[in-house]
């Protein structure tokens, strides 16, 4: 998990349980969108421009996403094409795709880069499913960290006598429900993606 802060900044003091829950919810939503982004880079047997989202090509010393250097198309389910806006970038883009750990082998005709999407072998599908499980587990851990932070913030309110023991119990229940609901969404998203990876086209 790259962007998820591990703990709530000490500077923020929560006044109410509602604030704590709202903050936890926002952070959990962020984890879900981060999950979608990470899963987009996991190949299925079908061509998709999002497959190249994680790849950065050298653009005069700056690693740059490919969609900022070229127009990407999927002319058919087994091919991605990239039309660089600046033809001098063609080599850098091709090199970045080749180095991108996606098992892709681009070629160009001087103007257009073609990236054939080879069918996935059974072994590669299993590797990708395993990678998905790792991604999912990282994001589950992030959700649990958010739950822990929220519960600690609630405990502070109890300690400061801002809320009662009953409020404390209710808040813990709500935070648990929030966590369960988001983990369920996460599991569902991963299941859909895994089905796409394992599906033989």
PDB file of N, CA and C in Angstrom, residues 1-94:
ATOM      1  N   UNK A   1       0.837  -1.199   0.000  1.00  0.00           N
ATOM      2  CA  UNK A   1       0.000   0.000   0.000  1.00  0.00           C
ATOM      3  C   UNK A   1       0.868   1.243   0.000  1.00  0.00           C
ATOM      4  N   UNK A   2       0.712   2.029  -1.031  1.00  0.00           N
ATOM      5  CA  UNK A   2       1.604   3.167  -1.150  1.00  0.00           C
ATOM      6  C   UNK A   2       1.097   4.375  -0.378  1.00  0.00           C
ATOM      7  N   UNK A   3      -0.200   4.706  -0.622  1.00  0.00           N
ATOM      8  CA  UNK A   3      -0.647   6.029  -0.201  1.00  0.00           C
ATOM      9  C   UNK A   3      -1.349   6.061   1.146  1.00  0.00           C
ATOM     10  N   UNK A   4      -1.692   4.894   1.668  1.00  0.00           N
ATOM     11  CA  UNK A   4      -2.492   4.885   2.889  1.00  0.00           C
ATOM     12  C   UNK A   4      -1.638   5.263   4.091  1.00  0.00           C
ATOM     13  N   UNK A   5      -1.920   6.384   4.750  1.00  0.00           N
ATOM     14  CA  UNK A   5      -1.131   6.729   5.938  1.00  0.00           C
ATOM     15  C   UNK A   5      -1.376   5.691   7.026  1.00  0.00           C
ATOM     16  N   UNK A   6      -0.345   5.312   7.712  1.00  0.00           N
ATOM     17  CA  UNK A   6      -0.463   4.243   8.702  1.00  0.00           C
ATOM     18  C   UNK A   6      -1.218   4.689   9.952  1.00  0.00           C
ATOM     19  N   UNK A   7      -1.053   5.936  10.332  1.00  0.00           N
ATOM     20  CA  UNK A   7      -1.763   6.412  11.525  1.00  0.00           C
ATOM     21  C   UNK A   7      -2.332   7.788  11.249  1.00  0.00           C
ATOM     22  N   UNK A   8      -3.314   8.155  12.024  1.00  0.00           N
ATOM     23  CA  UNK A   8      -3.910   9.467  11.869  1.00  0.00           C
ATOM     24  C   UNK A   8      -2.909  10.506  12.368  1.00  0.00           C
ATOM     25  N   UNK A   9      -2.705  11.592  11.633  1.00  0.00           N
ATOM     26  CA  UNK A   9      -1.757  12.603  12.110  1.00  0.00           C
ATOM     27  C   UNK A   9      -2.140  13.082  13.511  1.00  0.00           C
ATOM     28  N   UNK A  10      -1.138  13.176  14.364  1.00  0.00           N
ATOM     29  CA  UNK A  10      -1.377  13.538  15.766  1.00  0.00           C
ATOM     30  C   UNK A  10      -2.035  14.910  15.884  1.00  0.00           C
ATOM     31  N   UNK A  11      -1.817  15.746  14.872  1.00  0.00           N
ATOM     32  CA  UNK A  11      -2.345  17.112  14.923  1.00  0.00           C
ATOM     33  C   UNK A  11      -3.877  17.132  14.984  1.00  0.00           C
ATOM     34  N   UNK A  12      -4.512  16.083  14.430  1.00  0.00           N
ATOM     35  CA  UNK A  12      -5.974  16.121  14.367  1.00  0.00           C
ATOM     36  C   UNK A  12      -6.586  15.530  15.635  1.00  0.00           C
ATOM     37  N   UNK A  13      -7.365  16.330  16.320  1.00  0.00           N
ATOM     38  CA  UNK A  13      -8.072  15.842  17.509  1.00  0.00           C
ATOM     39  C   UNK A  13      -9.543  15.752  17.146  1.00  0.00           C
ATOM     40  N   UNK A  14     -10.095  14.535  17.263  1.00  0.00           N
ATOM     41  CA  UNK A  14     -11.508  14.350  16.914  1.00  0.00           C
ATOM     42  C   UNK A  14     -12.396  14.726  18.085  1.00  0.00           C
ATOM     43  N   UNK A  15     -13.465  15.449  17.773  1.00  0.00           N
ATOM     44  CA  UNK A  15     -14.393  15.893  18.819  1.00  0.00           C
ATOM     45  C   UNK A  15     -15.533  14.901  19.009  1.00  0.00           C
ATOM     46  N   UNK A  16     -15.912  14.216  17.907  1.00  0.00           N
ATOM     47  CA  UNK A  16     -17.085  13.349  17.980  1.00  0.00           C
ATOM     48  C   UNK A  16     -16.816  11.999  17.320  1.00  0.00           C
ATOM     49  N   UNK A  17     -17.651  11.024  17.710  1.00  0.00           N
ATOM     50  CA  UNK A  17     -17.579   9.691  17.108  1.00  0.00           C
ATOM     51  C   UNK A  17     -17.896   9.792  15.610  1.00  0.00           C
ATOM     52  N   UNK A  18     -18.873  10.648  15.273  1.00  0.00           N
ATOM     53  CA  UNK A  18     -19.260  10.823  13.852  1.00  0.00           C
ATOM     54  C   UNK A  18     -18.047  11.234  12.998  1.00  0.00           C
ATOM     55  N   UNK A  19     -17.254  12.167  13.532  1.00  0.00           N
ATOM     56  CA  UNK A  19     -16.051  12.606  12.797  1.00  0.00           C
ATOM     57  C   UNK A  19     -15.094  11.436  12.567  1.00  0.00           C
ATOM     58  N   UNK A  20     -14.917  10.642  13.620  1.00  0.00           N
ATOM     59  CA  UNK A  20     -13.994   9.497  13.531  1.00  0.00           C
ATOM     60  C   UNK A  20     -14.495   8.520  12.470  1.00  0.00           C
ATOM     61  N   UNK A  21     -15.812   8.243  12.497  1.00  0.00           N
ATOM     62  CA  UNK A  21     -16.391   7.302  11.529  1.00  0.00           C
ATOM     63  C   UNK A  21     -16.285   7.847  10.102  1.00  0.00           C
ATOM     64  N   UNK A  22     -16.540   9.142   9.945  1.00  0.00           N
ATOM     65  CA  UNK A  22     -16.472   9.752   8.606  1.00  0.00           C
ATOM     66  C   UNK A  22     -15.044   9.670   8.056  1.00  0.00           C
ATOM     67  N   UNK A  23     -14.076   9.938   8.923  1.00  0.00           N
ATOM     68  CA  UNK A  23     -12.677   9.866   8.507  1.00  0.00           C
ATOM     69  C   UNK A  23     -12.307   8.431   8.107  1.00  0.00           C
ATOM     70  N   UNK A  24     -12.737   7.458   8.930  1.00  0.00           N
ATOM     71  CA  UNK A  24     -12.429   6.051   8.635  1.00  0.00           C
ATOM     72  C   UNK A  24     -13.054   5.646   7.299  1.00  0.00           C
ATOM     73  N   UNK A  25     -14.297   6.105   7.079  1.00  0.00           N
ATOM     74  CA  UNK A  25     -14.997   5.749   5.833  1.00  0.00           C
ATOM     75  C   UNK A  25     -14.255   6.318   4.622  1.00  0.00           C
ATOM     76  N   UNK A  26     -13.845   7.588   4.725  1.00  0.00           N
ATOM     77  CA  UNK A  26     -13.117   8.224   3.619  1.00  0.00           C
ATOM     78  C   UNK A  26     -11.842   7.454   3.306  1.00  0.00           C
ATOM     79  N   UNK A  27     -11.120   7.085   4.368  1.00  0.00           N
ATOM     80  CA  UNK A  27      -9.858   6.358   4.162  1.00  0.00           C
ATOM     81  C   UNK A  27     -10.101   4.966   3.578  1.00  0.00           C
ATOM     82  N   UNK A  28     -11.195   4.312   3.997  1.00  0.00           N
ATOM     83  CA  UNK A  28     -11.500   2.974   3.454  1.00  0.00           C
ATOM     84  C   UNK A  28     -11.896   3.054   1.983  1.00  0.00           C
ATOM     85  N   UNK A  29     -12.642   4.118   1.619  1.00  0.00           N
ATOM     86  CA  UNK A  29     -12.993   4.319   0.208  1.00  0.00           C
ATOM     87  C   UNK A  29     -11.724   4.494  -0.627  1.00  0.00           C
ATOM     88  N   UNK A  30     -10.766   5.219  -0.065  1.00  0.00           N
ATOM     89  CA  UNK A  30      -9.485   5.461  -0.737  1.00  0.00           C
ATOM     90  C   UNK A  30      -8.750   4.133  -0.965  1.00  0.00           C
ATOM     91  N   UNK A  31      -8.811   3.238   0.033  1.00  0.00           N
ATOM     92  CA  UNK A  31      -8.176   1.921  -0.103  1.00  0.00           C
ATOM     93  C   UNK A  31      -8.839   1.147  -1.249  1.00  0.00           C
ATOM     94  N   UNK A  32     -10.174   1.238  -1.348  1.00  0.00           N
ATOM     95  CA  UNK A  32     -10.877   0.532  -2.431  1.00  0.00           C
ATOM     96  C   UNK A  32     -10.481   1.076  -3.802  1.00  0.00           C
ATOM     97  N   UNK A  33     -10.344   2.416  -3.915  1.00  0.00           N
ATOM     98  CA  UNK A  33      -9.970   2.951  -5.237  1.00  0.00           C
ATOM     99  C   UNK A  33      -8.513   2.607  -5.549  1.00  0.00           C
ATOM    100  N   UNK A  34      -7.678   2.553  -4.525  1.00  0.00           N
ATOM    101  CA  UNK A  34      -6.288   2.136  -4.696  1.00  0.00           C
ATOM    102  C   UNK A  34      -6.238   0.676  -5.167  1.00  0.00           C
ATOM    103  N   UNK A  35      -7.116  -0.146  -4.603  1.00  0.00           N
ATOM    104  CA  UNK A  35      -7.202  -1.562  -4.997  1.00  0.00           C
ATOM    105  C   UNK A  35      -7.541  -1.674  -6.485  1.00  0.00           C
ATOM    106  N   UNK A  36      -8.546  -0.904  -6.924  1.00  0.00           N
ATOM    107  CA  UNK A  36      -8.955  -0.946  -8.343  1.00  0.00           C
ATOM    108  C   UNK A  36      -7.768  -0.586  -9.238  1.00  0.00           C
ATOM    109  N   UNK A  37      -7.029   0.424  -8.825  1.00  0.00           N
ATOM    110  CA  UNK A  37      -5.872   0.874  -9.607  1.00  0.00           C
ATOM    111  C   UNK A  37      -4.821  -0.235  -9.679  1.00  0.00           C
ATOM    112  N   UNK A  38      -4.524  -0.860  -8.526  1.00  0.00           N
ATOM    113  CA  UNK A  38      -3.506  -1.921  -8.506  1.00  0.00           C
ATOM    114  C   UNK A  38      -3.948  -3.139  -9.315  1.00  0.00           C
ATOM    115  N   UNK A  39      -5.250  -3.443  -9.265  1.00  0.00           N
ATOM    116  CA  UNK A  39      -5.736  -4.619  -9.999  1.00  0.00           C
ATOM    117  C   UNK A  39      -5.770  -4.371 -11.507  1.00  0.00           C
ATOM    118  N   UNK A  40      -5.908  -3.099 -11.903  1.00  0.00           N
ATOM    119  CA  UNK A  40      -5.965  -2.779 -13.342  1.00  0.00           C
ATOM    120  C   UNK A  40      -4.687  -3.235 -14.045  1.00  0.00           C
ATOM    121  N   UNK A  41      -3.566  -3.242 -13.318  1.00  0.00           N
ATOM    122  CA  UNK A  41      -2.292  -3.649 -13.912  1.00  0.00           C
ATOM    123  C   UNK A  41      -2.095  -5.148 -13.982  1.00  0.00           C
ATOM    124  N   UNK A  42      -3.058  -5.921 -13.473  1.00  0.00           N
ATOM    125  CA  UNK A  42      -2.945  -7.387 -13.529  1.00  0.00           C
ATOM    126  C   UNK A  42      -3.641  -7.852 -14.803  1.00  0.00           C
ATOM    127  N   UNK A  43      -2.893  -8.558 -15.618  1.00  0.00           N
ATOM    128  CA  UNK A  43      -3.393  -8.961 -16.938  1.00  0.00           C
ATOM    129  C   UNK A  43      -4.548  -9.951 -16.866  1.00  0.00           C
ATOM    130  N   UNK A  44      -5.470  -9.798 -17.782  1.00  0.00           N
ATOM    131  CA  UNK A  44      -6.437 -10.867 -18.049  1.00  0.00           C
ATOM    132  C   UNK A  44      -6.094 -11.353 -19.454  1.00  0.00           C
ATOM    133  N   UNK A  45      -6.846 -12.287 -19.975  1.00  0.00           N
ATOM    134  CA  UNK A  45      -6.550 -12.805 -21.308  1.00  0.00           C
ATOM    135  C   UNK A  45      -6.972 -11.866 -22.422  1.00  0.00           C
ATOM    136  N   UNK A  46      -7.520 -10.714 -22.055  1.00  0.00           N
ATOM    137  CA  UNK A  46      -8.084  -9.798 -23.046  1.00  0.00           C
ATOM    138  C   UNK A  46      -7.316  -8.467 -23.000  1.00  0.00           C
ATOM    139  N   UNK A  47      -7.101  -7.872 -24.149  1.00  0.00           N
ATOM    140  CA  UNK A  47      -6.388  -6.591 -24.209  1.00  0.00           C
ATOM    141  C   UNK A  47      -7.215  -5.484 -23.563  1.00  0.00           C
ATOM    142  N   UNK A  48      -6.532  -4.594 -22.829  1.00  0.00           N
ATOM    143  CA  UNK A  48      -7.194  -3.448 -22.218  1.00  0.00           C
ATOM    144  C   UNK A  48      -6.128  -2.385 -21.990  1.00  0.00           C
ATOM    145  N   UNK A  49      -6.455  -1.114 -22.309  1.00  0.00           N
ATOM    146  CA  UNK A  49      -5.430  -0.067 -22.161  1.00  0.00           C
ATOM    147  C   UNK A  49      -5.019   0.094 -20.698  1.00  0.00           C
ATOM    148  N   UNK A  50      -5.922  -0.242 -19.753  1.00  0.00           N
ATOM    149  CA  UNK A  50      -5.573  -0.086 -18.328  1.00  0.00           C
ATOM    150  C   UNK A  50      -4.430  -1.023 -17.923  1.00  0.00           C
ATOM    151  N   UNK A  51      -4.183  -2.026 -18.758  1.00  0.00           N
ATOM    152  CA  UNK A  51      -3.077  -2.948 -18.511  1.00  0.00           C
ATOM    153  C   UNK A  51      -1.737  -2.210 -18.435  1.00  0.00           C
ATOM    154  N   UNK A  52      -1.642  -1.100 -19.169  1.00  0.00           N
ATOM    155  CA  UNK A  52      -0.367  -0.365 -19.234  1.00  0.00           C
ATOM    156  C   UNK A  52      -0.312   0.792 -18.234  1.00  0.00           C
ATOM    157  N   UNK A  53      -1.342   0.891 -17.356  1.00  0.00           N
ATOM    158  CA  UNK A  53      -1.411   2.011 -16.399  1.00  0.00           C
ATOM    159  C   UNK A  53      -0.178   2.139 -15.520  1.00  0.00           C
ATOM    160  N   UNK A  54       0.402   1.007 -15.139  1.00  0.00           N
ATOM    161  CA  UNK A  54       1.510   1.066 -14.177  1.00  0.00           C
ATOM    162  C   UNK A  54       2.851   1.373 -14.850  1.00  0.00           C
ATOM    163  N   UNK A  55       2.866   1.397 -16.184  1.00  0.00           N
ATOM    164  CA  UNK A  55       4.148   1.564 -16.897  1.00  0.00           C
ATOM    165  C   UNK A  55       4.458   3.044 -17.122  1.00  0.00           C
ATOM    166  N   UNK A  56       5.709   3.400 -16.838  1.00  0.00           N
ATOM    167  CA  UNK A  56       6.179   4.776 -17.049  1.00  0.00           C
ATOM    168  C   UNK A  56       7.341   4.729 -18.042  1.00  0.00           C
ATOM    169  N   UNK A  57       7.304   5.609 -19.021  1.00  0.00           N
ATOM    170  CA  UNK A  57       8.406   5.688 -19.987  1.00  0.00           C
ATOM    171  C   UNK A  57       9.215   6.948 -19.711  1.00  0.00           C
ATOM    172  N   UNK A  58      10.481   6.892 -20.031  1.00  0.00           N
ATOM    173  CA  UNK A  58      11.356   8.039 -19.814  1.00  0.00           C
ATOM    174  C   UNK A  58      10.995   9.150 -20.796  1.00  0.00           C
ATOM    175  N   UNK A  59      10.625  10.305 -20.259  1.00  0.00           N
ATOM    176  CA  UNK A  59      10.279  11.452 -21.100  1.00  0.00           C
ATOM    177  C   UNK A  59      11.218  12.593 -20.715  1.00  0.00           C
ATOM    178  N   UNK A  60      12.360  12.673 -21.402  1.00  0.00           N
ATOM    179  CA  UNK A  60      13.394  13.666 -21.078  1.00  0.00           C
ATOM    180  C   UNK A  60      13.737  13.642 -19.592  1.00  0.00           C
ATOM    181  N   UNK A  61      13.985  12.434 -19.091  1.00  0.00           N
ATOM    182  CA  UNK A  61      14.428  12.297 -17.693  1.00  0.00           C
ATOM    183  C   UNK A  61      13.302  12.150 -16.681  1.00  0.00           C
ATOM    184  N   UNK A  62      12.038  12.283 -17.118  1.00  0.00           N
ATOM    185  CA  UNK A  62      10.914  12.154 -16.181  1.00  0.00           C
ATOM    186  C   UNK A  62      10.116  10.893 -16.508  1.00  0.00           C
ATOM    187  N   UNK A  63       9.955   9.962 -15.550  1.00  0.00           N
ATOM    188  CA  UNK A  63       9.102   8.799 -15.818  1.00  0.00           C
ATOM    189  C   UNK A  63       7.652   9.264 -15.978  1.00  0.00           C
ATOM    190  N   UNK A  64       7.065   8.981 -17.137  1.00  0.00           N
ATOM    191  CA  UNK A  64       5.743   9.528 -17.482  1.00  0.00           C
ATOM    192  C   UNK A  64       4.779   8.409 -17.872  1.00  0.00           C
ATOM    193  N   UNK A  65       3.516   8.464 -17.383  1.00  0.00           N
ATOM    194  CA  UNK A  65       2.532   7.447 -17.794  1.00  0.00           C
ATOM    195  C   UNK A  65       2.359   7.438 -19.308  1.00  0.00           C
ATOM    196  N   UNK A  66       2.151   6.255 -19.869  1.00  0.00           N
ATOM    197  CA  UNK A  66       2.081   6.135 -21.338  1.00  0.00           C
ATOM    198  C   UNK A  66       0.922   6.925 -21.938  1.00  0.00           C
ATOM    199  N   UNK A  67      -0.200   7.035 -21.193  1.00  0.00           N
ATOM    200  CA  UNK A  67      -1.337   7.765 -21.773  1.00  0.00           C
ATOM    201  C   UNK A  67      -1.079   9.270 -21.854  1.00  0.00           C
ATOM    202  N   UNK A  68       0.067   9.729 -21.297  1.00  0.00           N
ATOM    203  CA  UNK A  68       0.448  11.144 -21.460  1.00  0.00           C
ATOM    204  C   UNK A  68       1.455  11.327 -22.591  1.00  0.00           C
ATOM    205  N   UNK A  69       1.837  10.196 -23.206  1.00  0.00           N
ATOM    206  CA  UNK A  69       2.834  10.259 -24.283  1.00  0.00           C
ATOM    207  C   UNK A  69       2.273   9.770 -25.614  1.00  0.00           C
ATOM    208  N   UNK A  70       1.139   9.058 -25.551  1.00  0.00           N
ATOM    209  CA  UNK A  70       0.627   8.431 -26.772  1.00  0.00           C
ATOM    210  C   UNK A  70      -0.880   8.229 -26.662  1.00  0.00           C
ATOM    211  N   UNK A  71      -1.498   8.034 -27.822  1.00  0.00           N
ATOM    212  CA  UNK A  71      -2.910   7.651 -27.857  1.00  0.00           C
ATOM    213  C   UNK A  71      -2.965   6.130 -27.844  1.00  0.00           C
ATOM    214  N   UNK A  72      -3.720   5.563 -26.895  1.00  0.00           N
ATOM    215  CA  UNK A  72      -3.802   4.108 -26.770  1.00  0.00           C
ATOM    216  C   UNK A  72      -5.128   3.604 -27.325  1.00  0.00           C
ATOM    217  N   UNK A  73      -5.072   2.503 -28.060  1.00  0.00           N
ATOM    218  CA  UNK A  73      -6.289   1.895 -28.625  1.00  0.00           C
ATOM    219  C   UNK A  73      -6.250   0.386 -28.433  1.00  0.00           C
ATOM    220  N   UNK A  74      -7.442  -0.226 -28.422  1.00  0.00           N
ATOM    221  CA  UNK A  74      -7.547  -1.689 -28.438  1.00  0.00           C
ATOM    222  C   UNK A  74      -8.341  -2.043 -29.698  1.00  0.00           C
ATOM    223  N   UNK A  75      -7.619  -2.261 -30.835  1.00  0.00           N
ATOM    224  CA  UNK A  75      -8.336  -2.548 -32.087  1.00  0.00           C
ATOM    225  C   UNK A  75      -9.052  -3.903 -32.059  1.00  0.00           C
ATOM    226  N   UNK A  76      -8.508  -4.862 -31.288  1.00  0.00           N
ATOM    227  CA  UNK A  76      -9.184  -6.150 -31.105  1.00  0.00           C
ATOM    228  C   UNK A  76      -8.742  -6.736 -29.763  1.00  0.00           C
ATOM    229  N   UNK A  77      -9.396  -7.831 -29.297  1.00  0.00           N
ATOM    230  CA  UNK A  77      -9.117  -8.331 -27.937  1.00  0.00           C
ATOM    231  C   UNK A  77      -7.688  -8.845 -27.721  1.00  0.00           C
ATOM    232  N   UNK A  78      -6.892  -8.955 -28.803  1.00  0.00           N
ATOM    233  CA  UNK A  78      -5.538  -9.496 -28.634  1.00  0.00           C
ATOM    234  C   UNK A  78      -4.449  -8.463 -28.920  1.00  0.00           C
ATOM    235  N   UNK A  79      -4.838  -7.181 -29.038  1.00  0.00           N
ATOM    236  CA  UNK A  79      -3.850  -6.171 -29.444  1.00  0.00           C
ATOM    237  C   UNK A  79      -4.108  -4.815 -28.772  1.00  0.00           C
ATOM    238  N   UNK A  80      -3.002  -4.173 -28.326  1.00  0.00           N
ATOM    239  CA  UNK A  80      -3.071  -2.760 -27.906  1.00  0.00           C
ATOM    240  C   UNK A  80      -2.148  -2.001 -28.857  1.00  0.00           C
ATOM    241  N   UNK A  81      -2.598  -0.830 -29.340  1.00  0.00           N
ATOM    242  CA  UNK A  81      -1.698  -0.009 -30.153  1.00  0.00           C
ATOM    243  C   UNK A  81      -1.463   1.319 -29.449  1.00  0.00           C
ATOM    244  N   UNK A  82      -0.271   1.861 -29.631  1.00  0.00           N
ATOM    245  CA  UNK A  82       0.076   3.164 -29.066  1.00  0.00           C
ATOM    246  C   UNK A  82       0.611   4.045 -30.191  1.00  0.00           C
ATOM    247  N   UNK A  83       0.013   5.208 -30.322  1.00  0.00           N
ATOM    248  CA  UNK A  83       0.450   6.177 -31.330  1.00  0.00           C
ATOM    249  C   UNK A  83       1.129   7.323 -30.579  1.00  0.00           C
ATOM    250  N   UNK A  84       2.478   7.324 -30.505  1.00  0.00           N
ATOM    251  CA  UNK A  84       3.153   8.395 -29.751  1.00  0.00           C
ATOM    252  C   UNK A  84       2.892   9.757 -30.387  1.00  0.00           C
ATOM    253  N   UNK A  85       2.690  10.766 -29.544  1.00  0.00           N
ATOM    254  CA  UNK A  85       2.473  12.125 -30.051  1.00  0.00           C
ATOM    255  C   UNK A  85       3.776  12.683 -30.613  1.00  0.00           C
ATOM    256  N   UNK A  86       4.869  12.214 -30.061  1.00  0.00           N
ATOM    257  CA  UNK A  86       6.168  12.643 -30.538  1.00  0.00           C
ATOM    258  C   UNK A  86       6.909  11.370 -30.962  1.00  0.00           C
ATOM    259  N   UNK A  87       7.132  11.209 -32.265  1.00  0.00           N
ATOM    260  CA  UNK A  87       7.702   9.963 -32.791  1.00  0.00           C
ATOM    261  C   UNK A  87       9.069   9.646 -32.176  1.00  0.00           C
ATOM    262  N   UNK A  88       9.793  10.676 -31.726  1.00  0.00           N
ATOM    263  CA  UNK A  88      11.111  10.415 -31.132  1.00  0.00           C
ATOM    264  C   UNK A  88      11.002   9.625 -29.818  1.00  0.00           C
ATOM    265  N   UNK A  89       9.780   9.549 -29.258  1.00  0.00           N
ATOM    266  CA  UNK A  89       9.575   8.830 -27.984  1.00  0.00           C
ATOM    267  C   UNK A  89       9.331   7.335 -28.189  1.00  0.00           C
ATOM    268  N   UNK A  90       9.230   6.916 -29.450  1.00  0.00           N
ATOM    269  CA  UNK A  90       8.798   5.546 -29.734  1.00  0.00           C
ATOM    270  C   UNK A  90       9.690   4.491 -29.069  1.00  0.00           C
ATOM    271  N   UNK A  91      11.011   4.736 -29.117  1.00  0.00           N
ATOM    272  CA  UNK A  91      11.955   3.777 -28.516  1.00  0.00           C
ATOM    273  C   UNK A  91      11.801   3.678 -27.008  1.00  0.00           C
ATOM    274  N   UNK A  92      11.653   4.838 -26.358  1.00  0.00           N
ATOM    275  CA  UNK A  92      11.525   4.879 -24.886  1.00  0.00           C
ATOM    276  C   UNK A  92      10.248   4.183 -24.440  1.00  0.00           C
ATOM    277  N   UNK A  93       9.165   4.391 -25.193  1.00  0.00           N
ATOM    278  CA  UNK A  93       7.882   3.771 -24.837  1.00  0.00           C
ATOM    279  C   UNK A  93       7.977   2.253 -24.994  1.00  0.00           C
ATOM    280  N   UNK A  94       8.535   1.838 -26.132  1.00  0.00           N
ATOM    281  CA  UNK A  94       8.662   0.393 -26.400  1.00  0.00           C
ATOM    282  C   UNK A  94       9.517  -0.284 -25.323  1.00  0.00           C
TER     283      UNK A  94
END
